[in-house]
Each structure stands twice: as C-alpha cells, then as structure tokens.
Coordinates of C-alpha atoms in Angstrom, one line a residue:
M1 CA -62.0 7.4 -75.9
T2 CA -59.7 9.8 -77.5
P3 CA -59.8 9.3 -81.4
P4 CA -56.4 8.3 -83.2
F5 CA -56.5 11.1 -85.7
R6 CA -58.9 13.8 -87.0
E7 CA -61.2 13.1 -90.0
S8 CA -60.7 16.6 -91.4
P9 CA -57.6 18.0 -93.4
T10 CA -55.1 19.7 -91.2
L11 CA -55.1 23.6 -91.4
L12 CA -52.0 25.4 -92.6
L13 CA -51.8 28.6 -90.6
P14 CA -50.0 31.7 -91.5
P15 CA -47.3 33.3 -89.3
T16 CA -49.5 36.3 -88.5
P17 CA -51.5 37.6 -85.5
A18 CA -54.5 35.8 -86.9
G19 CA -52.8 32.6 -87.6
I20 CA -51.3 32.9 -84.1
A21 CA -54.5 33.6 -82.5
R22 CA -56.3 30.5 -84.3
A23 CA -53.6 28.1 -83.1
A24 CA -53.7 29.3 -79.4
E25 CA -57.5 29.0 -79.6
L26 CA -57.2 25.6 -80.8
L27 CA -54.5 24.3 -78.2
R28 CA -56.9 25.8 -75.4
A29 CA -59.7 23.8 -76.9
G30 CA -57.5 20.8 -76.6
E31 CA -56.5 20.3 -80.2
L32 CA -53.0 19.6 -81.7
V33 CA -51.0 22.3 -83.3
A34 CA -47.5 21.9 -84.9
F35 CA -45.3 24.9 -84.7
P36 CA -41.8 25.9 -85.3
T37 CA -39.1 26.3 -82.7
E38 CA -35.3 27.4 -83.6
T39 CA -34.6 23.5 -83.4
V40 CA -37.4 21.3 -85.2
Y41 CA -41.2 21.6 -85.4
G42 CA -43.0 20.7 -82.2
L43 CA -46.5 18.9 -81.9
G44 CA -48.1 21.2 -79.3
A45 CA -50.9 20.3 -76.8
D46 CA -52.2 22.0 -73.6
A47 CA -49.5 20.3 -71.1
T48 CA -52.2 20.8 -68.3
S49 CA -54.7 18.5 -69.9
G50 CA -54.2 14.6 -69.8
E51 CA -56.6 14.3 -72.6
A52 CA -55.0 16.7 -74.8
V53 CA -51.7 15.1 -74.4
A54 CA -53.3 11.7 -75.0
R55 CA -53.7 13.1 -78.5
I56 CA -50.3 13.7 -79.0
Y57 CA -49.4 10.0 -78.3
A58 CA -52.2 8.8 -80.5
A59 CA -51.1 11.0 -83.4
K60 CA -47.5 10.2 -83.1
E61 CA -48.1 6.6 -82.3
R62 CA -45.6 7.2 -79.5
P63 CA -44.9 4.8 -76.4
R64 CA -46.3 6.3 -73.3
F65 CA -43.5 5.9 -71.3
N66 CA -41.5 8.5 -73.0
P67 CA -42.1 12.0 -71.4
L68 CA -42.7 15.1 -73.0
I69 CA -40.9 18.6 -73.0
A70 CA -43.3 21.4 -71.6
H71 CA -42.6 24.7 -73.5
Y72 CA -43.1 28.2 -72.0
P73 CA -42.7 31.9 -73.3
D74 CA -40.1 32.8 -70.6
R75 CA -38.4 31.5 -67.5
D76 CA -40.7 32.8 -65.0
S77 CA -43.7 31.0 -66.2
A78 CA -41.6 27.7 -66.6
A79 CA -40.4 28.0 -62.8
R80 CA -43.8 27.6 -61.6
D81 CA -43.7 24.1 -62.5
G82 CA -40.2 23.0 -61.5
R83 CA -37.7 23.5 -58.7
F84 CA -34.5 25.3 -59.7
D85 CA -31.2 24.6 -57.9
D86 CA -28.1 26.8 -58.3
A87 CA -27.0 24.8 -61.6
A88 CA -30.3 25.0 -63.4
E89 CA -30.7 28.7 -62.5
R90 CA -27.4 29.3 -64.0
L91 CA -28.2 27.3 -67.1
A92 CA -31.7 28.8 -67.5
R93 CA -30.3 32.3 -67.3
A94 CA -27.3 31.5 -69.8
F95 CA -29.2 29.6 -72.6
W96 CA -33.0 30.5 -72.3
P97 CA -34.6 31.5 -74.6
G98 CA -32.7 28.7 -76.8
P99 CA -32.5 25.1 -77.4
L100 CA -31.8 23.9 -74.0
T101 CA -34.1 21.6 -71.9
L102 CA -33.8 21.3 -68.3
V103 CA -35.1 18.3 -66.3
V104 CA -35.9 19.6 -62.9
P105 CA -37.9 18.3 -59.9
K106 CA -41.5 19.2 -59.9
S107 CA -42.8 22.2 -58.0
A108 CA -45.6 21.8 -55.4
G109 CA -48.0 23.3 -57.7
C110 CA -46.9 21.8 -60.9
A111 CA -49.6 22.1 -63.4
I112 CA -48.1 19.5 -65.9
S113 CA -50.4 16.4 -66.4
D114 CA -48.9 13.1 -65.0
L115 CA -49.3 11.7 -68.5
A116 CA -46.9 14.3 -70.2
G117 CA -44.5 13.6 -67.4
A118 CA -44.7 9.9 -67.9
G119 CA -45.7 9.7 -64.0
L120 CA -42.2 10.9 -62.9
D121 CA -41.3 13.3 -60.2
S122 CA -39.6 15.6 -62.7
V123 CA -40.4 17.6 -65.6
A124 CA -38.7 18.5 -68.9
L125 CA -39.1 22.4 -69.3
R126 CA -37.8 24.8 -72.1
V127 CA -38.1 28.4 -73.3
P128 CA -37.5 28.4 -77.2
S129 CA -36.1 31.3 -78.9
H130 CA -38.2 31.2 -82.0
P131 CA -40.2 34.5 -82.1
L132 CA -43.3 32.7 -83.6
A133 CA -43.0 29.9 -80.9
R134 CA -42.8 32.5 -78.0
A135 CA -45.7 34.4 -79.6
L136 CA -47.9 31.5 -79.6
L137 CA -46.9 30.2 -76.1
A138 CA -47.7 33.9 -74.5
E139 CA -51.0 33.6 -76.5
T140 CA -51.9 30.2 -75.4
G141 CA -51.2 31.3 -71.5
R142 CA -50.4 27.7 -70.5
P143 CA -47.6 25.0 -71.0
V144 CA -47.6 23.6 -74.1
A145 CA -46.2 20.0 -74.4
A146 CA -44.5 19.5 -77.8
P147 CA -42.3 16.5 -78.9
S148 CA -41.2 16.7 -82.3
A149 CA -44.0 17.0 -84.9
N150 CA -43.7 13.6 -86.6
R151 CA -44.7 10.0 -86.3
S152 CA -42.9 8.3 -83.7
G153 CA -39.5 7.1 -84.4
R154 CA -39.2 8.9 -87.8
V155 CA -36.9 11.7 -88.9
S156 CA -37.8 15.2 -87.4
P157 CA -39.3 17.8 -89.3
T158 CA -37.7 21.1 -90.0
C159 CA -40.5 22.8 -92.3
A160 CA -44.3 22.5 -92.4
A161 CA -44.2 20.1 -95.5
H162 CA -42.1 17.7 -93.3
V163 CA -45.1 17.9 -90.7
L164 CA -47.8 17.4 -93.1
A165 CA -46.0 14.6 -94.8
D166 CA -46.3 12.6 -91.3
L167 CA -49.5 13.9 -89.7
D168 CA -51.8 15.6 -92.2
G169 CA -55.3 14.8 -90.9
R170 CA -54.0 13.6 -87.6
I171 CA -53.6 17.1 -86.1
A172 CA -55.8 20.3 -86.2
A173 CA -53.3 22.9 -87.8
V174 CA -49.7 23.7 -88.6
L175 CA -48.5 27.1 -87.7
D176 CA -46.1 27.6 -90.8
G177 CA -42.9 29.4 -89.6
G178 CA -40.6 28.4 -92.5
T179 CA -37.5 26.5 -92.1
T180 CA -35.9 26.0 -88.6
D181 CA -32.5 27.3 -87.8
V182 CA -30.8 24.8 -85.8
G183 CA -32.0 21.7 -87.3
V184 CA -31.4 19.1 -84.2
E185 CA -33.4 19.0 -81.2
S186 CA -32.6 20.7 -77.9
T187 CA -29.8 19.8 -75.5
I188 CA -31.2 18.0 -72.6
V189 CA -29.6 18.3 -69.1
S190 CA -30.7 16.8 -66.0
C191 CA -30.7 18.8 -62.8
V192 CA -32.3 16.2 -60.4
G193 CA -29.3 14.7 -58.8
A194 CA -26.3 15.9 -56.9
R195 CA -24.6 16.8 -60.4
P196 CA -26.0 18.0 -63.7
A197 CA -26.0 15.1 -66.4
L198 CA -26.4 15.4 -69.9
L199 CA -29.3 13.3 -71.2
R200 CA -29.1 14.2 -74.9
P201 CA -26.6 16.4 -77.0
G202 CA -28.3 18.9 -79.0
G203 CA -28.5 22.7 -80.0
V204 CA -26.4 23.9 -77.2
T205 CA -23.1 22.1 -77.0
R206 CA -21.3 20.4 -74.3
E207 CA -18.4 23.0 -74.3
T208 CA -20.7 26.2 -73.6
I209 CA -22.4 24.1 -70.9
A210 CA -19.3 23.4 -69.1
A211 CA -18.1 26.9 -69.5
V212 CA -21.2 28.3 -67.7
L213 CA -21.0 25.7 -64.9
G214 CA -17.5 25.6 -64.4
F215 CA -17.1 21.9 -64.8
A216 CA -17.5 19.2 -67.4
I217 CA -20.8 17.2 -67.4
D218 CA -21.2 13.7 -67.6
E219 CA -21.6 11.7 -71.0
P220 CA -24.8 11.2 -72.6
R221 CA -27.0 8.4 -70.7
S222 CA -28.9 5.9 -72.5
A223 CA -32.2 4.4 -71.9
D224 CA -31.9 1.1 -73.6
T225 CA -32.8 -1.0 -70.4
A226 CA -35.1 1.6 -68.5
A227 CA -38.0 3.8 -69.3
P228 CA -36.5 7.1 -70.5
V229 CA -36.5 10.3 -68.1
A230 CA -36.6 12.6 -70.9
P231 CA -37.2 12.5 -74.5
G232 CA -35.1 11.4 -77.1
Q233 CA -33.5 8.7 -75.3
L234 CA -34.6 5.7 -77.0
A235 CA -31.8 3.8 -78.8
S236 CA -33.9 3.7 -82.2
H237 CA -35.0 7.0 -82.8
Y238 CA -35.0 9.6 -85.9
A239 CA -35.4 6.5 -88.2
P240 CA -35.9 6.8 -92.0
R241 CA -37.3 3.8 -93.8
A242 CA -33.9 2.9 -95.5
R243 CA -31.3 1.3 -93.3
V244 CA -28.4 3.7 -92.3
R245 CA -24.8 2.7 -92.6
L246 CA -22.5 4.9 -90.5
N247 CA -18.8 6.3 -91.0
A248 CA -18.7 5.1 -94.7
N249 CA -15.4 5.4 -96.3
A250 CA -16.7 4.7 -99.8
I251 CA -20.4 4.4 -101.6
A252 CA -21.4 1.2 -102.8
P253 CA -23.6 1.1 -106.2
G254 CA -27.1 1.6 -105.5
E255 CA -26.9 3.3 -102.0
A256 CA -27.8 6.9 -101.2
A257 CA -25.0 8.9 -99.7
L258 CA -25.0 11.5 -96.9
L259 CA -21.9 13.4 -97.4
F260 CA -19.8 15.7 -95.2
G261 CA -17.0 17.7 -96.5
A262 CA -15.3 16.2 -99.9
P263 CA -17.2 13.6 -101.7
L264 CA -16.5 9.9 -100.9
P265 CA -15.3 7.2 -103.4
G266 CA -18.2 6.0 -105.4
T267 CA -20.2 8.9 -105.0
E268 CA -20.7 9.3 -108.8
Q269 CA -22.4 5.8 -108.7
A270 CA -24.7 6.7 -105.7
A271 CA -28.7 6.4 -106.2
A272 CA -28.8 9.9 -104.9
H273 CA -26.5 12.0 -102.8
V274 CA -26.7 15.0 -100.4
N275 CA -23.7 17.1 -98.8
L276 CA -24.6 18.3 -95.3
S277 CA -21.7 20.8 -95.6
E278 CA -19.1 20.8 -98.4
S279 CA -17.1 23.3 -96.4
G280 CA -17.2 21.0 -93.2
D281 CA -19.4 23.4 -91.3
L282 CA -21.0 21.8 -88.3
G283 CA -23.7 24.2 -87.8
Q284 CA -24.7 24.0 -91.3
A285 CA -24.6 20.4 -91.3
A286 CA -27.0 20.4 -88.0
A287 CA -29.6 22.5 -89.9
R288 CA -29.6 20.4 -92.8
L289 CA -29.5 17.0 -91.2
F290 CA -33.2 15.8 -91.0
A291 CA -34.3 17.4 -94.3
S292 CA -31.3 15.5 -96.0
L293 CA -32.3 12.1 -94.4
R294 CA -35.7 12.8 -95.5
A295 CA -34.6 13.8 -99.2
L296 CA -32.7 10.3 -99.6
D297 CA -35.3 8.3 -97.9
R298 CA -36.9 7.4 -101.3
P299 CA -38.6 4.3 -102.7
G300 CA -36.2 1.9 -104.0
I301 CA -33.5 3.1 -101.8
A302 CA -32.5 0.3 -99.2
C303 CA -29.3 1.9 -97.5
I304 CA -28.1 5.7 -96.9
A305 CA -24.4 5.6 -96.3
V306 CA -23.4 8.4 -94.0
A307 CA -19.9 9.9 -94.3
P308 CA -17.9 10.4 -91.0
V309 CA -18.8 13.7 -89.1
P310 CA -16.5 15.0 -86.4
G311 CA -17.7 14.6 -82.7
V312 CA -16.8 17.9 -81.5
G313 CA -19.2 20.8 -80.7
L314 CA -22.8 20.2 -82.8
G315 CA -21.1 17.1 -84.2
E316 CA -21.8 15.4 -81.1
A317 CA -25.4 16.0 -81.4
I318 CA -25.3 15.1 -85.3
N319 CA -23.6 11.8 -84.4
D320 CA -26.0 11.0 -81.6
R321 CA -28.9 11.5 -84.2
L322 CA -27.0 9.3 -86.9
K323 CA -26.6 6.7 -84.2
R324 CA -30.2 6.5 -83.3
A325 CA -31.3 6.5 -86.8
A326 CA -29.0 3.4 -87.7
A327 CA -29.9 1.6 -84.4
P328 CA -31.7 -1.8 -84.9
R329 CA -35.4 -1.2 -84.5
P330 CA -37.0 -2.6 -81.4
Q331 CA -39.0 -6.0 -82.2
G332 CA -42.6 -5.0 -83.0
T333 CA -41.9 -1.6 -84.4
P334 CA -44.3 -0.7 -87.4
E335 CA -43.5 -0.7 -91.0
Q336 CA -42.5 2.7 -91.9

C-alpha cells in the first residue's frame, strides 16, 4: 500500500544544476517533488506511473476522480500523448510555453497512467514557461503530473514556504524557484468536441484565445453535478479556513479585508487587510491573490470580506478563484 506521507522532512533544493538533477532523480524514482511554474507551484510525480500518481492523491488528500495535468518541456513531447486538431495546434503554437492547458483526446501510444487521467479518454497537457520547470522536465525525461502543491481544496502556493506549510513531511522535496509570476493557475481549454470550450479561466485570457481562434469560446463549464474532465472544476476549491464574503461594499468590525483599488468603508476597523492592487492592476492582483488569502487566513479571523474585482481580462480568473473559495464546502470535507 502506498504510504499517505513520508516520515522524513521534505528537502528544500536550490535552483541550481545540482538541485535540478536531484529533483529529477527523485521524480524518476517515484517520489513527489514540488516545483515552480509561472502560475503556481506544482506537486510533481512521474505521470506514467500509477503508483507515483497515487502518492499525489495521498499527499494532497485529493478526490481520485479529479484528473491531473501532465507537464512537458516542449510541444513535441506533449504531442506524443495527445491528438491535436487544428484548434489545439493553433492554441499550442500561440501559447506554449505558457499558462495554457489543453484537454485533447489520448493518442494511441499515450503513456499517461489511467490514474492521472481519472480513467478518461482525454488528457490534460501543458508546457510551462518557467525556466526552472522546463529544465526539470527536460532532465526528468518523462511527463510529470503536477496539480497545485497544496492540500486539496486549500489555497494554491506561490512560493516554497506555502508548499512546506501544507506538505512538509508528506513529499520528498521542493525545488525552490522563488515567488511565481502569474499567481493563478493555467487556463484550461477543451479540444475534444466539435468546438473548443473554456473549462477554467486562468493565466491566458479569454480575449487572447478568441483572437487566435477567430471566434469566441464558450463560458466556463461547471462540474457541480458530474465528475470533472479537467482540474480545478470543483465548485468548492482554493478555500481558506475562514469564510469568504464576496463583493463587499464595506468591512464589518473584526473581518479581514481583501481590497482592490481604493479602501472600502470600515477598512480601518478590519482585523487585517491586504490590497491586491491599489492602482487597480489586474495582473498585479492575480499575482498576489493566493498569497494574500493565505496572509489573511489567520487564527481568530472568521471571515474575509473581498472587494469587487472587475471581471474582464485576468479579472475573470481572479473572480473564478474567489467564487470557488467562497462556495459551500461539500458535506464531509475535512476541517482545515
């Protein structure tokens, strides 16, 4: 039986050739290694090994029906495991390497384990742009399944300290690449039907995707009533311990405040407050989102009041994450 976690402390590896080589060695041996991408830190395992992938689910306490994204150093290696139609080809060439995940039909020789794909006939593939991630993937020499490196349902990590706060002792190592740039996960587009569909907004905006395809893609799809076909579709996700109150127009005494732009009335009596971007910059807000939620999620704070964020561009991804953070948690969800 795969153990739920390791008994030894998690290694913190430097972003050096020696650190990369050690991380790749651990991945090839079936161990779990967290590493930075341009979006958030991923929890990596050999995607071709069901046993290694099972360790991800155990470490994250993740529902097994939730599929994982396989990461590659380049488009050609990704294409060995999936079948790309014209739309998928255009999107891959426009946005890879970068924060876009494509869900495509499996290739005949797909090496991704059934467990990583949640038993589906499709696979979720990505080529990250972070140089440390690409170096690690090239050194490992096989696809790496890598959901966000946090306990399932909790706030995604944007630095090594966030990973260790959730997973120290549960995984072999963290490859420390500093703070991530984009700050929200990759956009996921499905290319398994007659028309591409947006499954999750993220680091590539709807507008730029439409510009490449020449037509608008569908609204994000929810997985509330069915098993998801890609990561990040569960209604309750990215959840801090505190309750999240959206679209606040004022801060009540004792609440924590997550602001955007000008302070809200009552900010001066908040238990704590963080501004995602005083200037109203959506890129800055996205990069700060998860770290800010973590900073406000303190003992004694029962509610985080969130100021409205415009839903255009990266604001769509920000609001998607905030909505999931605020969603009622499913019955039986462990206390966090």
